[in-house]
Coordinates of C-alpha atoms in Angstrom, one line a residue:
M149 CA -32.3 53.1 -32.8
K150 CA -30.7 56.2 -31.4
R151 CA -30.6 54.5 -28.0
I152 CA -28.9 51.4 -29.3
L153 CA -26.3 53.5 -31.0
F154 CA -25.7 55.5 -27.8
L155 CA -25.3 52.3 -25.8
L156 CA -22.8 50.9 -28.3
S157 CA -20.8 54.2 -28.1
V158 CA -20.7 54.0 -24.3
I159 CA -19.5 50.4 -24.5
A160 CA -16.8 51.3 -27.0
V161 CA -15.6 54.1 -24.8
M162 CA -15.4 51.8 -21.8
L163 CA -13.4 49.2 -23.7
L164 CA -10.8 51.7 -25.0
P165 CA -8.8 51.7 -21.7
M166 CA -8.8 48.0 -21.5
A167 CA -7.4 47.8 -25.0
G168 CA -4.7 50.3 -24.0
V169 CA -3.8 48.2 -21.0
S170 CA -3.6 45.0 -23.1
A171 CA -1.5 46.8 -25.7
A172 CA 0.8 48.2 -23.0
S173 CA 1.1 44.7 -21.4
S174 CA 1.9 43.1 -24.7
D175 CA 4.5 45.9 -25.4
F176 CA 6.2 45.3 -22.0
S177 CA 6.3 41.6 -22.4
E178 CA 7.9 42.0 -25.9
R179 CA 10.4 44.5 -24.6
V180 CA 11.7 42.4 -21.7
S181 CA 11.7 39.1 -23.7
G182 CA 15.2 37.6 -23.4
M183 CA 16.3 40.1 -20.7
A184 CA 17.3 39.2 -17.2
E185 CA 14.8 40.0 -14.4
I186 CA 16.4 41.4 -11.3
T187 CA 14.4 39.6 -8.6
A188 CA 15.9 40.6 -5.3
V189 CA 18.6 42.5 -3.5
R190 CA 19.9 40.7 -0.3
V191 CA 22.0 42.3 2.4
N192 CA 24.0 40.5 5.1
S193 CA 25.9 42.8 7.5
G194 CA 28.7 41.6 9.9
S195 CA 31.3 43.1 12.1
D196 CA 34.0 42.7 9.4
K197 CA 32.1 43.4 6.2
I198 CA 28.8 43.8 4.5
R199 CA 27.7 41.7 1.6
I200 CA 25.1 42.8 -1.0
V201 CA 23.8 40.2 -3.5
V202 CA 21.8 41.1 -6.5
D203 CA 19.7 38.1 -7.8
A204 CA 18.9 37.7 -11.4
S205 CA 16.9 35.2 -13.5
K206 CA 19.9 34.5 -15.7
P207 CA 23.6 35.3 -15.9
V208 CA 24.2 39.0 -16.5
R209 CA 26.8 41.4 -17.8
Y210 CA 27.6 44.5 -15.8
T211 CA 29.8 47.6 -15.7
T212 CA 31.0 49.4 -12.6
M213 CA 31.9 53.0 -11.8
T214 CA 33.0 54.9 -8.8
L215 CA 32.0 58.5 -7.9
K216 CA 33.0 60.9 -5.1
N217 CA 31.3 63.4 -2.9
P218 CA 29.9 61.2 -1.5
D219 CA 31.8 58.0 -2.2
R220 CA 29.6 55.7 -4.3
V221 CA 30.1 52.4 -6.2
I222 CA 27.7 52.1 -9.1
V223 CA 26.9 48.8 -10.9
D224 CA 25.0 49.0 -14.2
I225 CA 23.5 45.6 -15.0
Q226 CA 22.9 45.4 -18.7
G227 CA 20.1 43.7 -20.5
A228 CA 18.0 43.6 -17.4
W229 CA 14.7 44.8 -16.0
L230 CA 13.8 45.4 -12.3
S231 CA 11.0 43.4 -10.8
A232 CA 8.3 45.5 -9.1
K233 CA 8.7 43.5 -5.9
V234 CA 12.3 44.7 -5.3
K235 CA 12.6 47.6 -2.9
R236 CA 14.1 50.6 -4.5
E237 CA 15.9 51.8 -1.4
I238 CA 17.3 49.6 1.3
A239 CA 18.0 51.0 4.8
V240 CA 21.3 49.6 6.3
S241 CA 23.0 49.9 9.6
S242 CA 26.6 49.4 8.9
R243 CA 29.9 51.2 9.5
F244 CA 30.9 50.4 5.9
V245 CA 27.8 51.4 3.9
N246 CA 25.4 54.4 4.2
D247 CA 22.7 53.7 1.6
I248 CA 21.7 51.2 -1.1
R249 CA 19.5 52.2 -4.0
I250 CA 18.4 50.4 -7.2
G251 CA 16.3 51.4 -10.1
Q252 CA 15.6 51.1 -13.8
F253 CA 18.2 53.5 -15.2
N254 CA 17.0 53.0 -18.8
K255 CA 14.9 50.5 -20.7
N256 CA 17.9 48.0 -20.9
T257 CA 19.8 48.8 -17.7
V258 CA 19.3 48.3 -14.0
R259 CA 21.5 50.6 -11.8
L260 CA 22.6 49.8 -8.3
V261 CA 24.1 52.6 -6.2
V262 CA 26.0 51.9 -3.0
E263 CA 27.0 54.9 -0.9
N264 CA 29.9 53.7 1.2
K265 CA 32.6 54.7 3.7
V266 CA 35.4 52.4 2.7
G267 CA 37.1 54.4 -0.1
S268 CA 38.3 53.0 -3.4
S269 CA 40.2 49.9 -2.2
N270 CA 38.1 48.0 0.3
Y271 CA 35.4 46.5 -1.8
K272 CA 35.1 43.6 -4.2
I273 CA 32.6 42.9 -6.9
F274 CA 32.2 39.6 -8.6
P275 CA 29.6 37.4 -10.3
L276 CA 28.3 33.9 -9.4
T277 CA 26.3 31.6 -11.6
G278 CA 24.5 28.3 -11.2
G279 CA 22.3 26.8 -8.5
T280 CA 18.8 27.9 -7.5
V281 CA 19.6 31.5 -8.4
P282 CA 20.9 31.5 -12.0
G283 CA 22.7 34.8 -11.9
R284 CA 24.1 36.9 -9.1
V285 CA 26.3 39.9 -8.7
V286 CA 28.1 40.1 -5.3
L287 CA 29.5 43.2 -3.6
D288 CA 31.6 43.0 -0.5
F289 CA 32.5 46.1 1.5
G290 CA 34.7 46.3 4.6
N291 CA 37.8 44.8 6.1
L292 CA 38.8 42.7 3.1
S293 CA 42.1 41.1 2.0
D294 CA 44.1 42.1 -1.1
S295 CA 45.7 39.6 -3.4
S296 CA 48.6 39.1 -1.0
K297 CA 46.1 38.3 1.7
A298 CA 47.0 41.2 3.8
V299 CA 44.1 42.8 5.7
I300 CA 43.2 46.2 4.3
A301 CA 42.3 48.6 7.1
V302 CA 39.1 50.7 6.5
P303 CA 40.1 54.4 6.5
D304 CA 38.1 57.1 8.3
V305 CA 35.1 55.1 9.2
Q306 CA 32.5 57.2 11.0
Q307 CA 31.5 54.7 13.6
K308 CA 33.5 52.5 16.0
P309 CA 33.7 48.8 15.0
S310 CA 31.3 46.6 16.8
T311 CA 32.9 44.7 19.7
T312 CA 30.6 41.8 19.3
G313 CA 31.0 39.1 16.7
S314 CA 34.2 37.6 15.3
S315 CA 36.4 38.9 12.5
S316 CA 36.6 36.6 9.5
V317 CA 40.4 36.2 10.2
S318 CA 40.1 35.6 13.9
T319 CA 42.0 32.8 15.4
T320 CA 40.3 33.0 18.8
K321 CA 38.0 30.2 19.9
P322 CA 34.3 31.1 20.1
T323 CA 33.2 32.3 23.5
T324 CA 29.8 30.7 23.1
P325 CA 29.1 27.0 23.3
A326 CA 31.7 24.4 22.3
T327 CA 30.9 22.6 19.0
S328 CA 29.3 19.2 18.8
Q329 CA 32.6 17.9 17.3
T330 CA 34.1 16.9 20.6
Q331 CA 35.1 13.6 19.3
E332 CA 37.2 15.2 16.5
S333 CA 39.2 17.4 18.9
K334 CA 40.4 14.4 20.9
P335 CA 43.4 13.2 18.9
A336 CA 46.5 15.3 19.1
V337 CA 48.5 13.3 16.6
K338 CA 47.9 11.3 13.5
P339 CA 47.8 7.5 14.0
S340 CA 51.2 5.9 13.4
D341 CA 51.8 3.8 10.3
S342 CA 52.0 0.7 12.5
S343 CA 48.5 1.1 13.8
S344 CA 45.5 -0.7 12.5
T345 CA 44.2 2.7 11.2
S346 CA 46.9 3.3 8.7
S347 CA 46.0 5.6 5.8
T348 CA 46.3 2.7 3.4
Q349 CA 42.8 1.7 4.3
T350 CA 41.2 3.5 1.4
T351 CA 38.7 1.3 -0.4
K352 CA 35.2 2.7 0.1
P353 CA 32.3 2.5 -2.2
A354 CA 31.5 6.1 -1.5
T355 CA 34.9 7.3 -2.8
T356 CA 34.0 6.6 -6.4
P357 CA 34.2 10.0 -8.1
V358 CA 31.0 11.6 -9.3
T359 CA 31.5 13.8 -12.4
K360 CA 29.2 15.6 -14.8
P361 CA 27.9 13.4 -17.6
S362 CA 28.8 13.9 -21.3
S363 CA 19.6 58.9 -1.5
S364 CA 20.8 61.7 -1.0
S365 CA 23.2 63.8 -2.9
S366 CA 23.5 61.7 -6.0
T367 CA 22.0 62.8 -9.2
E368 CA 21.9 59.5 -11.0
D369 CA 18.4 59.1 -12.4
I370 CA 18.0 55.5 -11.5
D371 CA 14.3 55.7 -10.8
G372 CA 13.3 58.2 -13.5
P373 CA 11.5 57.5 -16.8
A374 CA 13.3 55.1 -19.0
K375 CA 15.7 56.8 -21.4
E376 CA 16.4 55.8 -24.9
A377 CA 20.2 55.4 -24.4
A378 CA 22.5 54.3 -21.6
G379 CA 25.0 56.7 -20.0
T380 CA 22.8 59.7 -19.8
A381 CA 23.1 60.1 -16.0
T382 CA 25.0 63.1 -14.7
D383 CA 27.0 63.6 -11.5
T384 CA 28.5 66.5 -9.7
G385 CA 31.4 64.4 -8.2
K386 CA 34.9 65.4 -9.1
D387 CA 36.2 61.9 -9.8
S388 CA 35.0 58.8 -11.5
S389 CA 36.3 55.6 -13.0
K390 CA 34.7 52.7 -14.8
N391 CA 35.3 49.0 -15.3
T392 CA 33.2 46.1 -16.7
G393 CA 32.3 42.7 -15.5
S394 CA 30.4 39.7 -16.6
N395 CA 29.4 36.2 -15.5
A396 CA 28.1 35.3 -18.9
G397 CA 31.3 33.6 -20.0
N398 CA 33.7 36.5 -20.3
T399 CA 36.4 37.5 -17.9
P400 CA 35.7 40.8 -16.1
A401 CA 38.3 43.4 -16.5
I402 CA 40.9 43.6 -13.7
T403 CA 41.2 47.2 -12.6
D404 CA 42.0 49.1 -9.5
D405 CA 38.4 48.6 -8.4
T406 CA 38.4 44.8 -8.7
D407 CA 40.9 42.6 -6.9
A408 CA 42.9 40.4 -9.2
D409 CA 42.3 37.3 -7.1
I410 CA 38.5 37.4 -7.7
A411 CA 38.3 39.3 -11.0
A412 CA 37.0 36.2 -12.7
L413 CA 35.6 32.9 -11.6
T414 CA 37.7 30.1 -13.1
G415 CA 34.9 27.7 -12.5
L416 CA 34.7 24.2 -10.9
K417 CA 35.4 22.1 -14.0
G418 CA 38.1 19.6 -13.2
R419 CA 38.3 20.5 -9.5
K420 CA 38.5 17.5 -7.2
I421 CA 36.4 18.0 -4.0
T422 CA 35.8 15.7 -1.1
I423 CA 32.6 16.1 0.9
D424 CA 32.4 14.7 4.3
A425 CA 28.9 14.3 5.8
G426 CA 29.6 14.4 9.5
H427 CA 28.7 11.4 11.8
G428 CA 26.7 8.5 10.4
G429 CA 25.8 4.9 11.3
N430 CA 25.9 4.3 15.0
D431 CA 27.0 7.9 15.6
S432 CA 24.0 10.1 15.4
G433 CA 25.8 13.3 16.2
A434 CA 23.8 15.9 18.1
I435 CA 20.0 15.5 18.3
G436 CA 17.6 18.4 18.1
P437 CA 14.6 19.3 20.4
T438 CA 12.2 17.3 18.1
G439 CA 14.5 14.4 17.5
V440 CA 16.1 15.4 14.3
M441 CA 19.6 13.8 14.1
E442 CA 22.7 15.7 13.0
K443 CA 23.9 12.7 10.8
S444 CA 20.7 12.9 8.7
V445 CA 20.9 16.6 8.1
T446 CA 24.6 16.5 7.2
L447 CA 24.0 13.7 4.7
R448 CA 21.1 15.4 3.0
I449 CA 23.1 18.6 2.6
A450 CA 26.2 16.6 1.4
N451 CA 24.2 14.8 -1.3
E452 CA 22.6 18.0 -2.5
L453 CA 25.9 19.7 -2.5
R454 CA 27.4 16.9 -4.6
R455 CA 24.6 17.4 -7.2
L456 CA 25.3 21.1 -7.5
L457 CA 29.1 20.7 -7.8
V458 CA 28.8 17.9 -10.4
A459 CA 26.5 20.0 -12.4
D460 CA 29.2 22.7 -12.5
G461 CA 31.8 20.2 -13.7
A462 CA 33.6 19.2 -10.5
T463 CA 34.7 15.7 -9.6
V464 CA 33.3 14.9 -6.2
Y465 CA 34.3 12.3 -3.7
M466 CA 32.0 11.4 -0.8
T467 CA 33.1 10.0 2.5
R468 CA 29.6 8.5 2.7
T469 CA 26.4 8.6 0.7
T470 CA 24.2 6.6 3.1
D471 CA 23.7 6.3 6.8
T472 CA 26.8 4.4 7.6
E473 CA 30.3 4.6 9.1
V474 CA 33.2 5.4 6.8
S475 CA 35.9 3.1 8.3
P476 CA 35.9 -0.5 7.0
K477 CA 35.6 -1.6 10.6
G478 CA 32.2 0.0 10.8
A479 CA 30.7 0.4 14.3
N480 CA 33.8 -1.4 15.7
A481 CA 36.2 1.4 14.6
S482 CA 37.6 3.7 17.2
D483 CA 37.0 7.4 17.0
I484 CA 40.5 7.9 15.5
E485 CA 40.0 5.1 12.9
E486 CA 36.7 6.5 11.8
L487 CA 38.0 10.1 11.5
Q488 CA 41.2 9.0 9.7
A489 CA 39.1 7.0 7.2
R490 CA 37.4 10.3 6.3
C491 CA 40.7 12.0 5.8
D492 CA 42.0 9.0 3.7
V493 CA 39.2 9.6 1.1
A494 CA 40.5 13.1 0.5
N495 CA 44.2 12.4 0.8
N496 CA 44.2 9.3 -1.4
T497 CA 42.2 11.0 -4.2
K498 CA 44.5 14.1 -4.0
S499 CA 41.4 16.3 -3.7
D500 CA 41.8 20.0 -4.1
I501 CA 39.7 20.8 -1.1
F502 CA 38.0 19.0 1.8
I503 CA 34.6 20.1 3.2
S504 CA 33.2 18.6 6.4
I505 CA 29.6 19.4 7.1
H506 CA 28.2 19.5 10.6
M507 CA 25.5 20.9 12.8
D508 CA 26.3 22.7 16.1
S509 CA 24.7 22.0 19.4
F510 CA 24.5 23.5 22.9
S511 CA 22.7 22.9 26.2
S512 CA 20.8 26.2 25.7
G513 CA 18.3 26.3 22.8
A514 CA 19.1 30.1 22.4
A515 CA 22.5 29.4 20.8
K516 CA 22.4 30.0 17.1
G517 CA 24.4 30.8 14.0
T518 CA 27.0 29.5 11.5
T519 CA 30.7 29.0 12.1
G520 CA 33.5 28.2 9.8
Y521 CA 36.5 26.2 11.2
Y522 CA 40.1 25.7 9.9
Y523 CA 43.1 24.0 11.5
S524 CA 44.9 26.5 13.8
L525 CA 48.3 25.7 12.3
G526 CA 47.0 25.3 8.8
S527 CA 47.4 27.4 5.7
Q528 CA 46.0 30.7 4.8
R529 CA 44.1 28.9 2.0
S530 CA 42.3 26.8 4.6
R531 CA 41.2 30.0 6.4
D532 CA 40.1 31.5 3.2
L533 CA 38.1 28.4 2.3
A534 CA 36.4 28.4 5.8
D535 CA 35.6 32.0 5.6
K536 CA 34.0 31.9 2.1
V537 CA 32.0 28.7 2.9
R538 CA 30.7 30.2 6.1
Q539 CA 29.7 33.4 4.3
G540 CA 28.0 31.5 1.5
V541 CA 25.9 29.6 4.0
I542 CA 24.9 32.8 5.8
D543 CA 23.9 34.5 2.6
Q544 CA 21.6 31.6 1.7
I545 CA 19.9 30.6 5.0
G546 CA 20.2 34.0 6.8
T547 CA 21.8 32.7 10.0
Q548 CA 23.8 34.8 12.4
S549 CA 27.6 34.8 11.8
R550 CA 29.7 33.3 14.5
G551 CA 32.9 34.0 12.6
T552 CA 35.7 32.0 11.2
Q553 CA 37.6 30.2 13.9
S554 CA 40.7 28.2 14.3
C555 CA 40.4 24.7 15.7
N556 CA 42.2 21.4 16.3
F557 CA 39.5 19.1 14.8
Y558 CA 41.0 15.9 13.5
V559 CA 39.6 16.0 10.0
V560 CA 40.9 19.5 9.1
K561 CA 44.2 18.8 10.8
H562 CA 45.0 15.5 9.0
T563 CA 44.0 16.3 5.5
D564 CA 46.7 17.3 3.0
M565 CA 44.7 20.0 1.2
P566 CA 42.9 23.2 2.2
A567 CA 40.1 22.0 4.5
T568 CA 37.2 23.4 6.5
L569 CA 34.6 22.1 8.9
V570 CA 31.4 24.2 8.7
E571 CA 28.9 24.2 11.5
V572 CA 25.8 25.1 9.3
A573 CA 23.5 26.0 12.2
F574 CA 22.5 24.9 15.7
I575 CA 20.4 21.7 15.7
S576 CA 19.7 22.5 19.4
N577 CA 18.0 25.7 18.4
P578 CA 14.3 25.0 17.6
Q579 CA 14.1 27.4 14.7
E580 CA 17.3 26.3 13.1
E581 CA 16.5 22.6 13.6
Q582 CA 13.2 23.2 11.8
L583 CA 14.9 25.1 9.0
L584 CA 17.5 22.4 8.4
N585 CA 14.9 19.7 8.5
S586 CA 13.1 21.2 5.5
E587 CA 13.8 20.7 1.8
E588 CA 14.2 24.4 1.3
G589 CA 16.7 24.7 4.2
I590 CA 18.7 21.7 2.9
E591 CA 18.8 23.1 -0.6
K592 CA 19.8 26.6 0.5
A593 CA 22.5 25.3 2.9
A594 CA 24.0 23.3 0.1
Q595 CA 23.8 26.2 -2.3
G596 CA 25.6 28.4 0.2
I597 CA 28.4 25.9 0.5
A598 CA 28.6 25.7 -3.2
D599 CA 28.7 29.5 -3.5
G600 CA 31.6 29.6 -1.0
I601 CA 33.5 27.0 -2.9
A602 CA 33.0 28.9 -6.2
D603 CA 34.1 32.1 -4.5
Y604 CA 37.2 30.3 -3.1
F605 CA 38.3 29.0 -6.5
G606 CA 37.8 32.5 -8.0

């Protein structure tokens, strides 16, 4: 009998830790219920700026603060918990940012600290919602533009700017391969009204609008034990300022730390957007090493992009929704007639913006990356649109930036609204061909373009 009692006592002692673990797990699940999970911190660094994206499982509210000695930008994401899979410190090699740290500041707040070299004027913070990542907070540091679109020089950077890569405001043609859109750079003038390709040829089934149906020296305790209340961090810096932001339906405050032109996303509801899937029908566009055709990739991205934009309330016009030409003449149309038909869709619907989707190509399979194009004599708004769409794609699919370039492509020259032609990636590159022939690649490319559009309308 004594032996049985002894064995029962041993078993009870062994079960006590398990009960404790179960209770702790239950307590954690209850505590984070309804909170946003911070799932990733993504960094993309270029010659002109560095972008940091914090991914969340739902739209989030946040506050920001700046500290000195050293210069830091702090973002406190409220009602959030940090996933264990997120790295707490991220090494960066940038002339704009020294260090990136993130941690659970208290039981309800995740704190991001960015030690930077750009001062108090050359960064932007704004939210993005929708798409495959429900909530995001975006931070840009570097050679940015103020609300008047003047380039702000970065003061006292400690390293020389890279001489490779292109600035986002460059008007120089790329030094690497010419794009696959040789047919679009042929025409120098718009067809005359007397030609058979007059802009009155507008009736296309695809133009029916689609709308949404009814380290170091900081003392912020970002990784310490959870505290009972927010705001208990201390700092030895001499200067600080705060502002708040949200992408959960409220307009972030416009302060000296947040540019007015992106302080709040106005949303896509009511925006009219024309999407042009490059090539189609008898025109396959470029063909990749394994036979993937440009016309197929662009159409898949365009259709997925339409779905995302409609879900956000935009009215979307498509130049084509199937593998066909756009001109009523079909395969008998000349290059100019086909290209003008695409412009007609946007012009006659009085769209707010025009997005032409393409894949780049070169004789060498080593060429890679994403390029944004705008008409060389076009508006600043076209350049802004091209830059933001290019950056959005890069953020999503991780391609190399080839900059934002001026061009003379027909479809961006002969549209009446801000327009961009984005070369998503090189179909002639085996890795990028494989990426854009996958469902994941298509979805991410479309999401990147959608992010760029949302950023533009901000």
